[in-house]
Amino acid sequence: MKTVGVFDSGVGGLSVLRALLAELPGVRFIYVADSAYAPYGERTVAEITERSERITAWLRQTHHIDALVVACNTATALAIDSLRDAHPDLPIVGVEPALKPAAATSRTRHIGVLATRGTLNSKRFARLRAQLENTASSPVHFACQPCDGLADAIERGDLQAQQALCERYVHALRDEAPGDMDTVVLGCTHYPFAAYMLTQLLGAGVALVDTGEAVARRTRDVLGVTATMDANTTPPVLLSTGDPAALAVAAQRWLGLQIRAEKLAT
Ligand code: DGL
């Protein structure tokens, strides 16, 4: 049986784990929520690189993982190159804001992007955006909004703060978008858990796009696992550097998993 490590700054990567479990039921997933160090969105490159490296090293030593999924846009934007350099023999799948799928489907060509400050300020994001703005056959306009505090509010399960922040950032996005926005990219893996609030504010006509399913398909390709190799569903192992009970509650609420989470000291 293949074993895959998955990590995020906290509970947000559960939105990716949900897609991975649906796509790869026969794979054993070890999920690490780095909640003691969340949020990553406003941390430095050095801090995020150090945390990503520590978690990856631990997953390799302890669980001998066959592949790693960086279920965090911020860690992908800031640390995936150095992780790949340090682990050339380990297949590593990252998560990037879904600008390409959004550009492929948007009819109005006006797309909003909600993500952390770290992701939006990264060179990787600038490259991706420039590629699409400059080379798309019909031009596309991205309005990008950093959402300071939103991942943290989702992490803490604070619904009032989530509502206030979603209102603030949807208004800001509307002010910035010059045209009729029909698509909004959720460029942080925490945000799918606020999707219902965002849809209420944006209206049902605005499509929300995230990357969970694409990442799950890419992980299947990387592992070389075929559908016939999928056996029974294997429950994931859940670990948190912060409060394991909070991770277990989030996994039950959002994924319907009834599993204990363990404390990870790394
Ligand atoms: N969930 C992460 C992301 O996709 C990080 C959010 C945070 O910790 O700020 O960017």
PDB file of C-alpha atoms and ligand atoms in Angstrom:
ATOM      1  CA  MET A   1       0.000   0.000   0.000  1.00  0.00           C
ATOM      2  CA  LYS A   2       1.251   3.493  -0.877  1.00  0.00           C
ATOM      3  CA  THR A   3       1.668   6.083   1.856  1.00  0.00           C
ATOM      4  CA  VAL A   4       1.341   9.802   1.128  1.00  0.00           C
ATOM      5  CA  GLY A   5       2.199  12.667   3.471  1.00  0.00           C
ATOM      6  CA  VAL A   6      -0.014  15.758   3.346  1.00  0.00           C
ATOM      7  CA  PHE A   7       0.604  18.989   5.234  1.00  0.00           C
ATOM      8  CA  ASP A   8      -0.812  22.465   5.647  1.00  0.00           C
ATOM      9  CA  SER A   9      -0.403  25.290   8.160  1.00  0.00           C
ATOM     10  CA  GLY A  10      -3.521  23.912   9.833  1.00  0.00           C
ATOM     11  CA  VAL A  11      -6.977  22.573   9.063  1.00  0.00           C
ATOM     12  CA  GLY A  12      -7.229  24.113   5.559  1.00  0.00           C
ATOM     13  CA  GLY A  13      -5.478  21.210   3.857  1.00  0.00           C
ATOM     14  CA  LEU A  14      -8.422  19.036   4.896  1.00  0.00           C
ATOM     15  CA  SER A  15     -10.148  20.471   1.798  1.00  0.00           C
ATOM     16  CA  VAL A  16      -7.397  18.807  -0.261  1.00  0.00           C
ATOM     17  CA  LEU A  17      -7.438  15.634   1.852  1.00  0.00           C
ATOM     18  CA  ARG A  18     -11.185  15.329   1.129  1.00  0.00           C
ATOM     19  CA  ALA A  19     -10.444  15.199  -2.619  1.00  0.00           C
ATOM     20  CA  LEU A  20      -7.486  12.837  -2.101  1.00  0.00           C
ATOM     21  CA  LEU A  21      -9.610  10.362  -0.116  1.00  0.00           C
ATOM     22  CA  ALA A  22     -12.281  10.399  -2.816  1.00  0.00           C
ATOM     23  CA  GLU A  23      -9.749   9.905  -5.633  1.00  0.00           C
ATOM     24  CA  LEU A  24      -7.393   7.442  -3.916  1.00  0.00           C
ATOM     25  CA  PRO A  25      -9.306   5.314  -1.388  1.00  0.00           C
ATOM     26  CA  GLY A  26      -6.584   2.633  -1.281  1.00  0.00           C
ATOM     27  CA  VAL A  27      -3.821   5.020  -0.257  1.00  0.00           C
ATOM     28  CA  ARG A  28      -2.797   5.664   3.343  1.00  0.00           C
ATOM     29  CA  PHE A  29      -2.631   9.422   4.069  1.00  0.00           C
ATOM     30  CA  ILE A  30      -0.703  10.960   6.948  1.00  0.00           C
ATOM     31  CA  TYR A  31      -2.050  14.493   7.473  1.00  0.00           C
ATOM     32  CA  VAL A  32      -0.040  17.049   9.431  1.00  0.00           C
ATOM     33  CA  ALA A  33      -1.719  20.299  10.534  1.00  0.00           C
ATOM     34  CA  ASP A  34       1.055  22.684  11.584  1.00  0.00           C
ATOM     35  CA  SER A  35      -1.411  24.618  13.721  1.00  0.00           C
ATOM     36  CA  ALA A  36       1.188  25.646  16.319  1.00  0.00           C
ATOM     37  CA  TYR A  37       2.755  27.766  13.557  1.00  0.00           C
ATOM     38  CA  ALA A  38      -0.434  28.865  11.734  1.00  0.00           C
ATOM     39  CA  PRO A  39      -1.153  31.059   9.950  1.00  0.00           C
ATOM     40  CA  TYR A  40       1.635  30.806   7.363  1.00  0.00           C
ATOM     41  CA  GLY A  41       0.187  33.607   5.229  1.00  0.00           C
ATOM     42  CA  GLU A  42       1.982  36.422   6.998  1.00  0.00           C
ATOM     43  CA  ARG A  43       5.209  34.516   7.873  1.00  0.00           C
ATOM     44  CA  THR A  44       8.604  34.928   6.208  1.00  0.00           C
ATOM     45  CA  VAL A  45       9.984  32.675   3.464  1.00  0.00           C
ATOM     46  CA  ALA A  46      12.676  31.433   5.888  1.00  0.00           C
ATOM     47  CA  GLU A  47      10.114  30.438   8.530  1.00  0.00           C
ATOM     48  CA  ILE A  48       7.853  28.624   6.067  1.00  0.00           C
ATOM     49  CA  THR A  49      10.806  26.845   4.440  1.00  0.00           C
ATOM     50  CA  GLU A  50      12.075  25.684   7.843  1.00  0.00           C
ATOM     51  CA  ARG A  51       8.645  24.362   8.907  1.00  0.00           C
ATOM     52  CA  SER A  52       8.055  22.636   5.547  1.00  0.00           C
ATOM     53  CA  GLU A  53      11.473  20.962   5.713  1.00  0.00           C
ATOM     54  CA  ARG A  54      10.994  19.771   9.317  1.00  0.00           C
ATOM     55  CA  ILE A  55       7.591  18.247   8.581  1.00  0.00           C
ATOM     56  CA  THR A  56       8.807  16.584   5.366  1.00  0.00           C
ATOM     57  CA  ALA A  57      11.866  15.102   7.107  1.00  0.00           C
ATOM     58  CA  TRP A  58       9.654  13.761   9.907  1.00  0.00           C
ATOM     59  CA  LEU A  59       7.161  12.235   7.446  1.00  0.00           C
ATOM     60  CA  ARG A  60       9.991  10.517   5.563  1.00  0.00           C
ATOM     61  CA  GLN A  61      11.734   9.167   8.647  1.00  0.00           C
ATOM     62  CA  THR A  62       8.652   8.045  10.523  1.00  0.00           C
ATOM     63  CA  HIS A  63       6.250   6.992   7.773  1.00  0.00           C
ATOM     64  CA  HIS A  64       8.538   6.358   4.781  1.00  0.00           C
ATOM     65  CA  ILE A  65       6.152   8.246   2.516  1.00  0.00           C
ATOM     66  CA  ASP A  66       6.034   7.475  -1.222  1.00  0.00           C
ATOM     67  CA  ALA A  67       4.959  11.043  -2.100  1.00  0.00           C
ATOM     68  CA  LEU A  68       4.216  14.371  -0.460  1.00  0.00           C
ATOM     69  CA  VAL A  69       1.292  16.730  -1.069  1.00  0.00           C
ATOM     70  CA  VAL A  70       1.931  20.319   0.041  1.00  0.00           C
ATOM     71  CA  ALA A  71      -1.742  21.127   0.710  1.00  0.00           C
ATOM     72  CA  CYS A  72      -1.013  24.808   1.232  1.00  0.00           C
ATOM     73  CA  ASN A  73      -0.771  27.494  -1.453  1.00  0.00           C
ATOM     74  CA  THR A  74       1.518  29.639   0.697  1.00  0.00           C
ATOM     75  CA  ALA A  75       4.020  26.838   1.410  1.00  0.00           C
ATOM     76  CA  THR A  76       3.909  25.818  -2.260  1.00  0.00           C
ATOM     77  CA  ALA A  77       4.574  29.395  -3.390  1.00  0.00           C
ATOM     78  CA  LEU A  78       7.424  29.988  -0.964  1.00  0.00           C
ATOM     79  CA  ALA A  79       9.024  26.634  -0.144  1.00  0.00           C
ATOM     80  CA  ILE A  80       8.323  23.954  -2.767  1.00  0.00           C
ATOM     81  CA  ASP A  81      11.479  24.680  -4.809  1.00  0.00           C
ATOM     82  CA  SER A  82      13.744  24.241  -1.801  1.00  0.00           C
ATOM     83  CA  LEU A  83      11.823  21.096  -0.715  1.00  0.00           C
ATOM     84  CA  ARG A  84      12.321  19.616  -4.193  1.00  0.00           C
ATOM     85  CA  ASP A  85      16.034  20.485  -4.084  1.00  0.00           C
ATOM     86  CA  ALA A  86      16.413  18.829  -0.699  1.00  0.00           C
ATOM     87  CA  HIS A  87      14.376  15.718  -1.654  1.00  0.00           C
ATOM     88  CA  PRO A  88      15.071  14.998  -5.320  1.00  0.00           C
ATOM     89  CA  ASP A  89      13.969  11.362  -4.895  1.00  0.00           C
ATOM     90  CA  LEU A  90      10.552  12.240  -3.417  1.00  0.00           C
ATOM     91  CA  PRO A  91       7.599  13.075  -5.706  1.00  0.00           C
ATOM     92  CA  ILE A  92       6.137  16.346  -4.389  1.00  0.00           C
ATOM     93  CA  VAL A  93       2.760  17.724  -5.511  1.00  0.00           C
ATOM     94  CA  GLY A  94       1.973  21.352  -4.726  1.00  0.00           C
ATOM     95  CA  VAL A  95      -1.163  23.489  -4.711  1.00  0.00           C
ATOM     96  CA  GLU A  96      -1.406  26.639  -6.802  1.00  0.00           C
ATOM     97  CA  PRO A  97      -4.314  29.076  -7.073  1.00  0.00           C
ATOM     98  CA  ALA A  98      -6.521  27.783  -9.912  1.00  0.00           C
ATOM     99  CA  LEU A  99      -5.946  30.700 -12.300  1.00  0.00           C
ATOM    100  CA  LYS A 100      -5.707  28.444 -15.356  1.00  0.00           C
ATOM    101  CA  PRO A 101      -9.008  26.581 -14.824  1.00  0.00           C
ATOM    102  CA  ALA A 102     -10.674  29.924 -13.993  1.00  0.00           C
ATOM    103  CA  ALA A 103      -9.313  31.529 -17.188  1.00  0.00           C
ATOM    104  CA  ALA A 104     -10.510  28.508 -19.172  1.00  0.00           C
ATOM    105  CA  THR A 105     -14.109  28.840 -17.989  1.00  0.00           C
ATOM    106  CA  SER A 106     -14.723  32.549 -17.280  1.00  0.00           C
ATOM    107  CA  ARG A 107     -17.070  34.115 -19.821  1.00  0.00           C
ATOM    108  CA  THR A 108     -16.764  37.725 -18.626  1.00  0.00           C
ATOM    109  CA  ARG A 109     -12.910  37.445 -18.435  1.00  0.00           C
ATOM    110  CA  HIS A 110     -12.982  39.167 -15.018  1.00  0.00           C
ATOM    111  CA  ILE A 111     -11.744  36.871 -12.274  1.00  0.00           C
ATOM    112  CA  GLY A 112     -11.266  37.524  -8.563  1.00  0.00           C
ATOM    113  CA  VAL A 113      -8.490  35.828  -6.588  1.00  0.00           C
ATOM    114  CA  LEU A 114      -8.607  35.458  -2.807  1.00  0.00           C
ATOM    115  CA  ALA A 115      -5.372  34.212  -1.217  1.00  0.00           C
ATOM    116  CA  THR A 116      -2.874  34.939   1.518  1.00  0.00           C
ATOM    117  CA  ARG A 117      -0.502  37.881   1.287  1.00  0.00           C
ATOM    118  CA  GLY A 118       2.424  35.412   1.074  1.00  0.00           C
ATOM    119  CA  THR A 119       0.957  33.661  -1.972  1.00  0.00           C
ATOM    120  CA  LEU A 120      -0.021  36.867  -3.788  1.00  0.00           C
ATOM    121  CA  ASN A 121       3.385  38.501  -3.182  1.00  0.00           C
ATOM    122  CA  SER A 122       5.354  35.456  -4.367  1.00  0.00           C
ATOM    123  CA  LYS A 123       7.353  35.293  -7.600  1.00  0.00           C
ATOM    124  CA  ARG A 124       5.657  32.015  -8.435  1.00  0.00           C
ATOM    125  CA  PHE A 125       2.220  33.653  -8.373  1.00  0.00           C
ATOM    126  CA  ALA A 126       3.449  36.660 -10.406  1.00  0.00           C
ATOM    127  CA  ARG A 127       4.767  34.270 -13.078  1.00  0.00           C
ATOM    128  CA  LEU A 128       1.517  32.312 -13.254  1.00  0.00           C
ATOM    129  CA  ARG A 129      -0.565  35.492 -13.472  1.00  0.00           C
ATOM    130  CA  ALA A 130       1.654  37.092 -16.123  1.00  0.00           C
ATOM    131  CA  GLN A 131       1.597  33.930 -18.243  1.00  0.00           C
ATOM    132  CA  LEU A 132      -2.196  33.989 -18.376  1.00  0.00           C
ATOM    133  CA  GLU A 133      -2.656  37.733 -18.715  1.00  0.00           C
ATOM    134  CA  ASN A 134      -0.150  37.892 -21.541  1.00  0.00           C
ATOM    135  CA  THR A 135      -0.739  34.709 -23.444  1.00  0.00           C
ATOM    136  CA  ALA A 136      -4.442  33.890 -23.117  1.00  0.00           C
ATOM    137  CA  SER A 137      -6.098  34.044 -26.526  1.00  0.00           C
ATOM    138  CA  SER A 138      -8.824  36.281 -25.112  1.00  0.00           C
ATOM    139  CA  PRO A 139      -7.413  38.627 -22.424  1.00  0.00           C
ATOM    140  CA  VAL A 140      -8.285  37.920 -18.827  1.00  0.00           C
ATOM    141  CA  HIS A 141      -8.190  40.326 -15.869  1.00  0.00           C
ATOM    142  CA  PHE A 142      -7.386  39.194 -12.351  1.00  0.00           C
ATOM    143  CA  ALA A 143      -8.362  41.249  -9.293  1.00  0.00           C
ATOM    144  CA  CYS A 144      -6.291  39.916  -6.384  1.00  0.00           C
ATOM    145  CA  GLN A 145      -7.227  40.383  -2.752  1.00  0.00           C
ATOM    146  CA  PRO A 146      -4.991  39.352   0.174  1.00  0.00           C
ATOM    147  CA  CYS A 147      -7.200  38.058   2.993  1.00  0.00           C
ATOM    148  CA  ASP A 148      -5.219  38.743   6.185  1.00  0.00           C
ATOM    149  CA  GLY A 149      -6.781  36.974   9.148  1.00  0.00           C
ATOM    150  CA  LEU A 150      -9.274  34.813   7.229  1.00  0.00           C
ATOM    151  CA  ALA A 151      -7.308  31.526   7.420  1.00  0.00           C
ATOM    152  CA  ASP A 152      -6.749  32.219  11.112  1.00  0.00           C
ATOM    153  CA  ALA A 153     -10.484  32.812  11.729  1.00  0.00           C
ATOM    154  CA  ILE A 154     -11.275  29.504   9.955  1.00  0.00           C
ATOM    155  CA  GLU A 155      -8.522  27.813  11.977  1.00  0.00           C
ATOM    156  CA  ARG A 156     -10.150  29.042  15.211  1.00  0.00           C
ATOM    157  CA  GLY A 157     -13.669  28.194  14.026  1.00  0.00           C
ATOM    158  CA  ASP A 158     -14.674  31.826  14.694  1.00  0.00           C
ATOM    159  CA  LEU A 159     -17.744  32.261  12.465  1.00  0.00           C
ATOM    160  CA  GLN A 160     -18.346  35.902  13.378  1.00  0.00           C
ATOM    161  CA  ALA A 161     -14.823  36.908  12.399  1.00  0.00           C
ATOM    162  CA  GLN A 162     -15.097  34.827   9.202  1.00  0.00           C
ATOM    163  CA  GLN A 163     -18.314  36.623   8.224  1.00  0.00           C
ATOM    164  CA  ALA A 164     -16.832  40.083   8.893  1.00  0.00           C
ATOM    165  CA  LEU A 165     -13.642  39.304   6.960  1.00  0.00           C
ATOM    166  CA  CYS A 166     -15.493  37.724   4.021  1.00  0.00           C
ATOM    167  CA  GLU A 167     -17.684  40.863   3.790  1.00  0.00           C
ATOM    168  CA  ARG A 168     -14.631  43.126   3.870  1.00  0.00           C
ATOM    169  CA  TYR A 169     -12.723  41.175   1.219  1.00  0.00           C
ATOM    170  CA  VAL A 170     -15.656  40.645  -1.145  1.00  0.00           C
ATOM    171  CA  HIS A 171     -16.324  44.405  -1.087  1.00  0.00           C
ATOM    172  CA  ALA A 172     -12.645  45.130  -1.729  1.00  0.00           C
ATOM    173  CA  LEU A 173     -12.618  42.651  -4.621  1.00  0.00           C
ATOM    174  CA  ARG A 174     -15.695  44.255  -6.161  1.00  0.00           C
ATOM    175  CA  ASP A 175     -14.086  47.707  -5.884  1.00  0.00           C
ATOM    176  CA  GLU A 176     -10.937  46.456  -7.561  1.00  0.00           C
ATOM    177  CA  ALA A 177     -12.548  44.406 -10.340  1.00  0.00           C
ATOM    178  CA  PRO A 178     -13.341  46.828 -13.159  1.00  0.00           C
ATOM    179  CA  GLY A 179     -15.823  44.530 -14.891  1.00  0.00           C
ATOM    180  CA  ASP A 180     -18.448  41.928 -14.252  1.00  0.00           C
ATOM    181  CA  MET A 181     -16.677  39.197 -12.256  1.00  0.00           C
ATOM    182  CA  ASP A 182     -18.110  35.711 -12.898  1.00  0.00           C
ATOM    183  CA  THR A 183     -15.412  33.568 -11.216  1.00  0.00           C
ATOM    184  CA  VAL A 184     -13.522  33.748  -7.920  1.00  0.00           C
ATOM    185  CA  VAL A 185     -10.465  31.596  -7.260  1.00  0.00           C
ATOM    186  CA  LEU A 186     -10.094  30.324  -3.697  1.00  0.00           C
ATOM    187  CA  GLY A 187      -6.294  30.523  -3.578  1.00  0.00           C
ATOM    188  CA  CYS A 188      -5.909  29.264  -0.021  1.00  0.00           C
ATOM    189  CA  THR A 189      -6.899  25.764   1.056  1.00  0.00           C
ATOM    190  CA  HIS A 190      -8.699  27.124   4.126  1.00  0.00           C
ATOM    191  CA  TYR A 191     -11.189  29.152   2.073  1.00  0.00           C
ATOM    192  CA  PRO A 192     -13.386  26.302   0.711  1.00  0.00           C
ATOM    193  CA  PHE A 193     -14.604  26.006   4.308  1.00  0.00           C
ATOM    194  CA  ALA A 194     -15.990  29.563   4.049  1.00  0.00           C
ATOM    195  CA  ALA A 195     -17.452  28.919   0.569  1.00  0.00           C
ATOM    196  CA  TYR A 196     -21.075  29.200   1.707  1.00  0.00           C
ATOM    197  CA  MET A 197     -20.440  32.660   3.215  1.00  0.00           C
ATOM    198  CA  LEU A 198     -18.601  33.789   0.083  1.00  0.00           C
ATOM    199  CA  THR A 199     -21.387  32.511  -2.187  1.00  0.00           C
ATOM    200  CA  GLN A 200     -23.971  34.386  -0.125  1.00  0.00           C
ATOM    201  CA  LEU A 201     -21.983  37.597  -0.532  1.00  0.00           C
ATOM    202  CA  LEU A 202     -20.959  37.154  -4.169  1.00  0.00           C
ATOM    203  CA  GLY A 203     -24.217  35.681  -5.424  1.00  0.00           C
ATOM    204  CA  ALA A 204     -24.857  32.241  -6.880  1.00  0.00           C
ATOM    205  CA  GLY A 205     -23.878  33.445 -10.381  1.00  0.00           C
ATOM    206  CA  VAL A 206     -20.217  33.690  -9.380  1.00  0.00           C
ATOM    207  CA  ALA A 207     -18.388  30.359  -9.636  1.00  0.00           C
ATOM    208  CA  LEU A 208     -15.898  29.515  -6.886  1.00  0.00           C
ATOM    209  CA  VAL A 209     -12.886  27.512  -8.067  1.00  0.00           C
ATOM    210  CA  ASP A 210     -10.443  25.553  -5.935  1.00  0.00           C
ATOM    211  CA  THR A 211      -7.752  23.008  -6.695  1.00  0.00           C
ATOM    212  CA  GLY A 212      -8.529  19.996  -4.490  1.00  0.00           C
ATOM    213  CA  GLU A 213      -9.699  17.669  -7.274  1.00  0.00           C
ATOM    214  CA  ALA A 214      -6.920  18.613  -9.716  1.00  0.00           C
ATOM    215  CA  VAL A 215      -4.315  17.990  -7.014  1.00  0.00           C
ATOM    216  CA  ALA A 216      -5.854  14.595  -6.239  1.00  0.00           C
ATOM    217  CA  ARG A 217      -5.716  13.582  -9.922  1.00  0.00           C
ATOM    218  CA  ARG A 218      -2.113  14.759 -10.169  1.00  0.00           C
ATOM    219  CA  THR A 219      -1.242  12.722  -7.049  1.00  0.00           C
ATOM    220  CA  ARG A 220      -2.780   9.623  -8.644  1.00  0.00           C
ATOM    221  CA  ASP A 221      -0.592  10.141 -11.750  1.00  0.00           C
ATOM    222  CA  VAL A 222       2.538  10.682  -9.668  1.00  0.00           C
ATOM    223  CA  LEU A 223       1.922   7.510  -7.652  1.00  0.00           C
ATOM    224  CA  GLY A 224       1.102   5.461 -10.735  1.00  0.00           C
ATOM    225  CA  VAL A 225      -1.927   4.035  -8.929  1.00  0.00           C
ATOM    226  CA  THR A 226      -4.731   2.764 -11.174  1.00  0.00           C
ATOM    227  CA  ALA A 227      -8.395   2.558 -10.218  1.00  0.00           C
ATOM    228  CA  THR A 228      -8.243  -1.236  -9.990  1.00  0.00           C
ATOM    229  CA  MET A 229      -5.514  -0.989  -7.342  1.00  0.00           C
ATOM    230  CA  ASP A 230      -7.862   0.873  -5.002  1.00  0.00           C
ATOM    231  CA  ALA A 231      -8.877  -1.430  -2.202  1.00  0.00           C
ATOM    232  CA  ASN A 232     -10.979  -0.541   0.807  1.00  0.00           C
ATOM    233  CA  THR A 233     -10.942   2.987   2.114  1.00  0.00           C
ATOM    234  CA  THR A 234      -8.079   3.430   4.540  1.00  0.00           C
ATOM    235  CA  PRO A 235      -8.678   5.972   7.310  1.00  0.00           C
ATOM    236  CA  PRO A 236      -6.086   8.742   7.339  1.00  0.00           C
ATOM    237  CA  VAL A 237      -3.748   9.424  10.254  1.00  0.00           C
ATOM    238  CA  LEU A 238      -4.349  12.935  11.628  1.00  0.00           C
ATOM    239  CA  LEU A 239      -1.596  14.828  13.446  1.00  0.00           C
ATOM    240  CA  SER A 240      -1.396  18.386  14.738  1.00  0.00           C
ATOM    241  CA  THR A 241       1.477  20.423  16.137  1.00  0.00           C
ATOM    242  CA  GLY A 242      -1.232  22.517  17.847  1.00  0.00           C
ATOM    243  CA  ASP A 243      -4.458  21.251  19.377  1.00  0.00           C
ATOM    244  CA  PRO A 244      -5.268  17.725  18.076  1.00  0.00           C
ATOM    245  CA  ALA A 245      -8.856  17.974  19.369  1.00  0.00           C
ATOM    246  CA  ALA A 246      -9.486  20.999  17.116  1.00  0.00           C
ATOM    247  CA  LEU A 247      -8.201  19.049  14.103  1.00  0.00           C
ATOM    248  CA  ALA A 248     -10.425  16.070  14.939  1.00  0.00           C
ATOM    249  CA  VAL A 249     -13.472  18.361  15.259  1.00  0.00           C
ATOM    250  CA  ALA A 250     -12.716  19.982  11.876  1.00  0.00           C
ATOM    251  CA  ALA A 251     -12.200  16.562  10.231  1.00  0.00           C
ATOM    252  CA  GLN A 252     -15.518  15.357  11.598  1.00  0.00           C
ATOM    253  CA  ARG A 253     -17.407  18.512  10.610  1.00  0.00           C
ATOM    254  CA  TRP A 254     -16.031  18.838   7.102  1.00  0.00           C
ATOM    255  CA  LEU A 255     -15.082  15.281   6.106  1.00  0.00           C
ATOM    256  CA  GLY A 256     -17.369  13.216   8.335  1.00  0.00           C
ATOM    257  CA  LEU A 257     -14.321  11.413   9.769  1.00  0.00           C
ATOM    258  CA  GLN A 258     -14.660  10.003  13.256  1.00  0.00           C
ATOM    259  CA  ILE A 259     -10.988   9.682  14.124  1.00  0.00           C
ATOM    260  CA  ARG A 260      -8.805  10.765  17.005  1.00  0.00           C
ATOM    261  CA  ALA A 261      -6.009  13.143  16.066  1.00  0.00           C
ATOM    262  CA  GLU A 262      -2.614  12.898  17.772  1.00  0.00           C
ATOM    263  CA  LYS A 263      -0.200  15.562  18.945  1.00  0.00           C
ATOM    264  CA  LEU A 264       2.956  15.903  16.870  1.00  0.00           C
ATOM    265  CA  ALA A 265       6.008  17.452  18.511  1.00  0.00           C
ATOM    266  CA  THR A 266       8.297  18.540  15.701  1.00  0.00           C
TER     267      THR A 266
HETATM  268  N1  DGL B   1      -3.972  27.056   3.868  1.00  0.00           N
HETATM  269  C1  DGL B   1      -2.839  27.796   3.488  1.00  0.00           C
HETATM  270  C2  DGL B   1      -2.848  28.229   2.043  1.00  0.00           C
HETATM  271  O1  DGL B   1      -3.379  27.500   1.234  1.00  0.00           O
HETATM  272  C3  DGL B   1      -2.237  28.771   4.449  1.00  0.00           C
HETATM  273  C4  DGL B   1      -3.119  29.702   5.172  1.00  0.00           C
HETATM  274  C5  DGL B   1      -2.350  30.345   6.273  1.00  0.00           C
HETATM  275  O2  DGL B   1      -1.855  29.615   7.124  1.00  0.00           O
HETATM  276  O3  DGL B   1      -2.207  31.586   6.250  1.00  0.00           O
HETATM  277  O4  DGL B   1      -2.306  29.239   1.684  1.00  0.00           O
END
